[in-house]
PDB file of C-alpha atoms in Angstrom:
ATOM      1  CA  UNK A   1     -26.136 139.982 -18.742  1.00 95.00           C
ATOM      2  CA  UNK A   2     -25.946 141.415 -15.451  1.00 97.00           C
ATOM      3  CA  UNK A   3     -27.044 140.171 -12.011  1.00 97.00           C
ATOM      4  CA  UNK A   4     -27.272 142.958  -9.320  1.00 98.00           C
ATOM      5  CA  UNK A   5     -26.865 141.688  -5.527  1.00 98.00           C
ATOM      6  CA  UNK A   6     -28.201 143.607  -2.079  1.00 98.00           C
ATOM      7  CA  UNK A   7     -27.361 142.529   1.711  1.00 98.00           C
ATOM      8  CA  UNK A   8     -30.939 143.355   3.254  1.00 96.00           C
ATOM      9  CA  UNK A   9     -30.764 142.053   7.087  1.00 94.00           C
ATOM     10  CA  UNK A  10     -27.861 141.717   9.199  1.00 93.00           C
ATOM     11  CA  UNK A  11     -27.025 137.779   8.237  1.00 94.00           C
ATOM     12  CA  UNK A  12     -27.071 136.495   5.170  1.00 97.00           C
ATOM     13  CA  UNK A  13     -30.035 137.173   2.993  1.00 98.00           C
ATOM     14  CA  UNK A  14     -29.314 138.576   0.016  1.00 98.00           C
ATOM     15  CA  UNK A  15     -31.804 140.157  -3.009  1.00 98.00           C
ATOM     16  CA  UNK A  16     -30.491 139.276  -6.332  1.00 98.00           C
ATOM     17  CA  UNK A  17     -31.997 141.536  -9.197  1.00 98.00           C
ATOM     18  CA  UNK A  18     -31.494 141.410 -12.905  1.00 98.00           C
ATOM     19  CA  UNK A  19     -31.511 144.350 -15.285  1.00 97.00           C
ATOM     20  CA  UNK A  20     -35.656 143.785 -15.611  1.00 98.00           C
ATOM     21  CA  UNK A  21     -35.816 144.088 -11.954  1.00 97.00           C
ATOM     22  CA  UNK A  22     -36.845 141.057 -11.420  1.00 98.00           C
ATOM     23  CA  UNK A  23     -35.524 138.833  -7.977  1.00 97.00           C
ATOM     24  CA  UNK A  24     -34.922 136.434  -5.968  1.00 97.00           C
ATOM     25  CA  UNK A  25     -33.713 135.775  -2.267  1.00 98.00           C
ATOM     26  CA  UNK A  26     -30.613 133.949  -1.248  1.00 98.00           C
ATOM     27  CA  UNK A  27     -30.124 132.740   2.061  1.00 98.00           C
ATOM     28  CA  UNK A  28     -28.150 130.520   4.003  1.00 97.00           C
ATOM     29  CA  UNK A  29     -30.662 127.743   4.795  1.00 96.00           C
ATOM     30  CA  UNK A  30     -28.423 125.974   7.252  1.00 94.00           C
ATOM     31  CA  UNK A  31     -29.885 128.428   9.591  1.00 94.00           C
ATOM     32  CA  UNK A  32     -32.734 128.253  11.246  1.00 94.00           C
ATOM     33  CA  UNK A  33     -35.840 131.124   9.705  1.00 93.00           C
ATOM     34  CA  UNK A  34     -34.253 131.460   6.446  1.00 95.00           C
ATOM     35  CA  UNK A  35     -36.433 133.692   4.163  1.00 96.00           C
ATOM     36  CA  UNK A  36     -34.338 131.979   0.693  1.00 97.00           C
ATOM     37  CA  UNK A  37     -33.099 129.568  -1.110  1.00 97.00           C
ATOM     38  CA  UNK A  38     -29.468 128.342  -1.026  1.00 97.00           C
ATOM     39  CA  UNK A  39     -27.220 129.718  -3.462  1.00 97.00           C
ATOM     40  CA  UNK A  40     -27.392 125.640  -4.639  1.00 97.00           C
ATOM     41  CA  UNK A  41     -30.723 125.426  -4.626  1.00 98.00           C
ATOM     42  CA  UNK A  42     -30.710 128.287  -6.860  1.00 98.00           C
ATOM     43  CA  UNK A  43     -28.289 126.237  -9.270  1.00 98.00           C
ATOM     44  CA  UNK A  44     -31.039 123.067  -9.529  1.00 98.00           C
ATOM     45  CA  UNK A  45     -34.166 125.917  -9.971  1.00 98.00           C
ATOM     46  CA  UNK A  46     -32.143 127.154 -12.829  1.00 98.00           C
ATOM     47  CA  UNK A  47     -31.567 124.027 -14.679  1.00 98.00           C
ATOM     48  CA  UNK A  48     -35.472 123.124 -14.258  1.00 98.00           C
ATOM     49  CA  UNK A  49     -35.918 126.904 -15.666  1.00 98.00           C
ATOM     50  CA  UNK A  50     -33.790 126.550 -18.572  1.00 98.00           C
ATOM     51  CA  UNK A  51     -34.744 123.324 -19.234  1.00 98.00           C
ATOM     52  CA  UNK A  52     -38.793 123.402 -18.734  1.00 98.00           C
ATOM     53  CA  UNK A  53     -38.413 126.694 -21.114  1.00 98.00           C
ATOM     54  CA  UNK A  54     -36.574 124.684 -24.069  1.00 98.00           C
ATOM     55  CA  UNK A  55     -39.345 121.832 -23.168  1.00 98.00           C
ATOM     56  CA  UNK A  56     -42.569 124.011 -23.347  1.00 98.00           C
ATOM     57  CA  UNK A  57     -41.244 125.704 -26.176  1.00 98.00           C
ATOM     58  CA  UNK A  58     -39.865 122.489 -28.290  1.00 98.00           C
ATOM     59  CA  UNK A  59     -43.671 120.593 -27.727  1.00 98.00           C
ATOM     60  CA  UNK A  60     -45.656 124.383 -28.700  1.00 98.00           C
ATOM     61  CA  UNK A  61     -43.344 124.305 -31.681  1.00 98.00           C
ATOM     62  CA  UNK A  62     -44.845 121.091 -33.134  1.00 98.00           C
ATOM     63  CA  UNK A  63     -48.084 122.012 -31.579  1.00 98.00           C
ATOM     64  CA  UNK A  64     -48.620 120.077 -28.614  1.00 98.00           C
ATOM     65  CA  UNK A  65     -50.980 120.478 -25.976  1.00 98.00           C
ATOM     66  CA  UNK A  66     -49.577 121.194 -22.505  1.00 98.00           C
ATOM     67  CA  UNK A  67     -52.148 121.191 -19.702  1.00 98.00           C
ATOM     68  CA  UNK A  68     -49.929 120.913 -16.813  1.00 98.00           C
ATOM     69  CA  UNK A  69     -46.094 120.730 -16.384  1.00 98.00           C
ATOM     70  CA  UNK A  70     -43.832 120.189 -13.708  1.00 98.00           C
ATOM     71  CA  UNK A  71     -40.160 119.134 -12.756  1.00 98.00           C
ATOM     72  CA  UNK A  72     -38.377 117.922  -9.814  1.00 98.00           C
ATOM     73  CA  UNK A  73     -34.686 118.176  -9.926  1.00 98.00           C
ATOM     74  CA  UNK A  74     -32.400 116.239  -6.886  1.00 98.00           C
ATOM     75  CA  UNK A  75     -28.759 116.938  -7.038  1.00 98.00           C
ATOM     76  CA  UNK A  76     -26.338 115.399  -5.362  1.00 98.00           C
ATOM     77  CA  UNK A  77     -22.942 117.026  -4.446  1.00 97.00           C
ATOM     78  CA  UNK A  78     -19.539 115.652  -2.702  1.00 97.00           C
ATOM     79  CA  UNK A  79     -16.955 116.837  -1.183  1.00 96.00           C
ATOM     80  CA  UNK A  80     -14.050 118.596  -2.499  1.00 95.00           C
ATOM     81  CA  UNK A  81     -11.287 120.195  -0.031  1.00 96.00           C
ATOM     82  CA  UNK A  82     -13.845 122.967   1.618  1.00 95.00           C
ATOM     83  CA  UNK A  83     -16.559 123.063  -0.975  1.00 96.00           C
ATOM     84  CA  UNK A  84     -19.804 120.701  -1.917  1.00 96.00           C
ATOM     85  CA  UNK A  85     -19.901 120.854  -5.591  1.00 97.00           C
ATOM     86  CA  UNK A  86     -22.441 118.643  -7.397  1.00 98.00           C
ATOM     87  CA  UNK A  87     -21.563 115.721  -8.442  1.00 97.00           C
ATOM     88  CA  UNK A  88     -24.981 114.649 -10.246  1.00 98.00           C
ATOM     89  CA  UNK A  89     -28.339 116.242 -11.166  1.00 98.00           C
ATOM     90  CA  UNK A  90     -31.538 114.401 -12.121  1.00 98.00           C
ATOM     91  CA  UNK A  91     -34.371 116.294 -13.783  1.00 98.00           C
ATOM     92  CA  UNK A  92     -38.115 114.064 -13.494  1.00 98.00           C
ATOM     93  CA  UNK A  93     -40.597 116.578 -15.808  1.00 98.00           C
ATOM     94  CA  UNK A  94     -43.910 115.626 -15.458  1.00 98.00           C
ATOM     95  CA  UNK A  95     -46.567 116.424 -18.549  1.00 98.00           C
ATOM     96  CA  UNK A  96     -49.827 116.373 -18.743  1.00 98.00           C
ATOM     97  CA  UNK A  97     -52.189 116.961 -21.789  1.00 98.00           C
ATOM     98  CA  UNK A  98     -52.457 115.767 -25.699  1.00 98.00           C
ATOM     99  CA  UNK A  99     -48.344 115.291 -25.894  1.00 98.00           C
ATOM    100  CA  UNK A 100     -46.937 112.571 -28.207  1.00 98.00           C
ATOM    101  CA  UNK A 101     -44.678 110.984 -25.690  1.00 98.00           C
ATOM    102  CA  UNK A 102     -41.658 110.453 -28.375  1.00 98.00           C
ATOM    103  CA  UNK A 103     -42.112 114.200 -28.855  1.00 98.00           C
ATOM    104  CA  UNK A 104     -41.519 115.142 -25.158  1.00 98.00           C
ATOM    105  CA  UNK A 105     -38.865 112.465 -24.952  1.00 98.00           C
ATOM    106  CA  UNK A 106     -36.891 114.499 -28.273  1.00 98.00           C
ATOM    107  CA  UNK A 107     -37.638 117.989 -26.139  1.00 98.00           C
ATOM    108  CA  UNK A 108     -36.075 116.572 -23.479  1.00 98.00           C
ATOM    109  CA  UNK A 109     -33.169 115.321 -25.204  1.00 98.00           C
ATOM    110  CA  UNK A 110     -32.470 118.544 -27.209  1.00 98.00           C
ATOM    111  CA  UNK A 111     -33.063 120.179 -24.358  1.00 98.00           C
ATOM    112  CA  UNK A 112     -29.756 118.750 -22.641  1.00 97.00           C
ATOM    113  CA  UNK A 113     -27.766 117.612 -25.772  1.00 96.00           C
ATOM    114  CA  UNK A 114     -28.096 121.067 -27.573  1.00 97.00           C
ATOM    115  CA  UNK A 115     -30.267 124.082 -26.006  1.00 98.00           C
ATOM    116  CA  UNK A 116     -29.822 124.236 -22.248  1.00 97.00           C
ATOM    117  CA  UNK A 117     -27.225 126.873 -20.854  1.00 97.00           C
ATOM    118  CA  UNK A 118     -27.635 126.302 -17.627  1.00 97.00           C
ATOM    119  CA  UNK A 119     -26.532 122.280 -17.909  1.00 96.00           C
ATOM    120  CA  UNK A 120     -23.891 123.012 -20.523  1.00 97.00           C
ATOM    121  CA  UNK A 121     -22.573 125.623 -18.299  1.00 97.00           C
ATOM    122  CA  UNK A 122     -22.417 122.718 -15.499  1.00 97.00           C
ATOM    123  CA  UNK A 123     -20.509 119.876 -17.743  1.00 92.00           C
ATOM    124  CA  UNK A 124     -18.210 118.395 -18.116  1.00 89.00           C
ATOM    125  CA  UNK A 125     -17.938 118.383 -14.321  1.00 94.00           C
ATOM    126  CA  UNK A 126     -21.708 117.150 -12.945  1.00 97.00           C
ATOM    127  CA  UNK A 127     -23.155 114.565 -15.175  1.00 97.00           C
ATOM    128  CA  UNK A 128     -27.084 115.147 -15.506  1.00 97.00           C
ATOM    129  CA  UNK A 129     -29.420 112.575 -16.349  1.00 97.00           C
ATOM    130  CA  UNK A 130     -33.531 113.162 -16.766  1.00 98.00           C
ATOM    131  CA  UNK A 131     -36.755 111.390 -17.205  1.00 98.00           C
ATOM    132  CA  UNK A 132     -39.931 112.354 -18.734  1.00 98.00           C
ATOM    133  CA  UNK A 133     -43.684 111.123 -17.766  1.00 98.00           C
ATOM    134  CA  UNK A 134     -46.161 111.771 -19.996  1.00 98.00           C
ATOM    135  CA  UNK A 135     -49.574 111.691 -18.438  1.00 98.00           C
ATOM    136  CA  UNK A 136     -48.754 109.573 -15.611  1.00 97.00           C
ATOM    137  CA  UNK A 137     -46.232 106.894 -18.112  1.00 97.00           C
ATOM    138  CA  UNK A 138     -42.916 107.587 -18.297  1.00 97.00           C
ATOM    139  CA  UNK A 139     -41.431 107.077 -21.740  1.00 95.00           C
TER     140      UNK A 139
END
């Protein structure tokens, strides 16, 4: 794996690229007119990509009907000498559609016990926690 990244303006934005091509911008956002997202924010979009993948793909396994999913992720970060690492994460996914609510619970919970890179990558040192609604009730 291989992440490529470009200085394109004078400041701080930055394009990151994979080996697809694919990117995103990173910006400092303390600034006023940034055109990305913080190399944290980044960090929280990641664990709601990894996880929402293992999710979708967990509850299509056993044949679930997903007609709209989302996540919100809030992190929460202290201080340590110069840096801001995070201290917590919360992930809230939201589900809508014919989903057995113990079954999107279980995705959930594999998700962070066993499949998710992103989180594993991030413990022992930022304990993440997550809740799951199932059409409007969470379980």
């Amino acid at each position: 794996m291989k992440i490529t990244l470009n200085r394109i303006n004078d400041d701080f934005l930055f394009e990151c690229s994979n080996e697809q091509g694919n990117s995103i911008l990173l910006d400092n956002t303390t600034l006023p007119g940034a055109k990305g997202v913080s190399p944290m924010q980044s960090v929280l979009m990641a664990v709601a990509g990894c996880s929402g993948i293992d999710v979708v793909s967990i509850l299509k396994k056993q044949r679930q009907t997903i007609t709209d999913f989302k996540a919100e992720v809030e992190g929460e970060r202290v201080q340590v000498d110069e840096a801001k690492p995070f201290k917590s994460i919360k992930v809230k996914f939201f589900l809508e559609g014919e989903i057995d609510p113990k079954k999107a619970k279980k995705a959930a919970e594999l998700s962070f016990e066993k499949y998710c890179s992103v989180s594993k990558t991030l413990e022992p040192n930022v304990e993440i926690s997550y809740e799951v609604s199932v059409n409007g009730v969470v379980v």
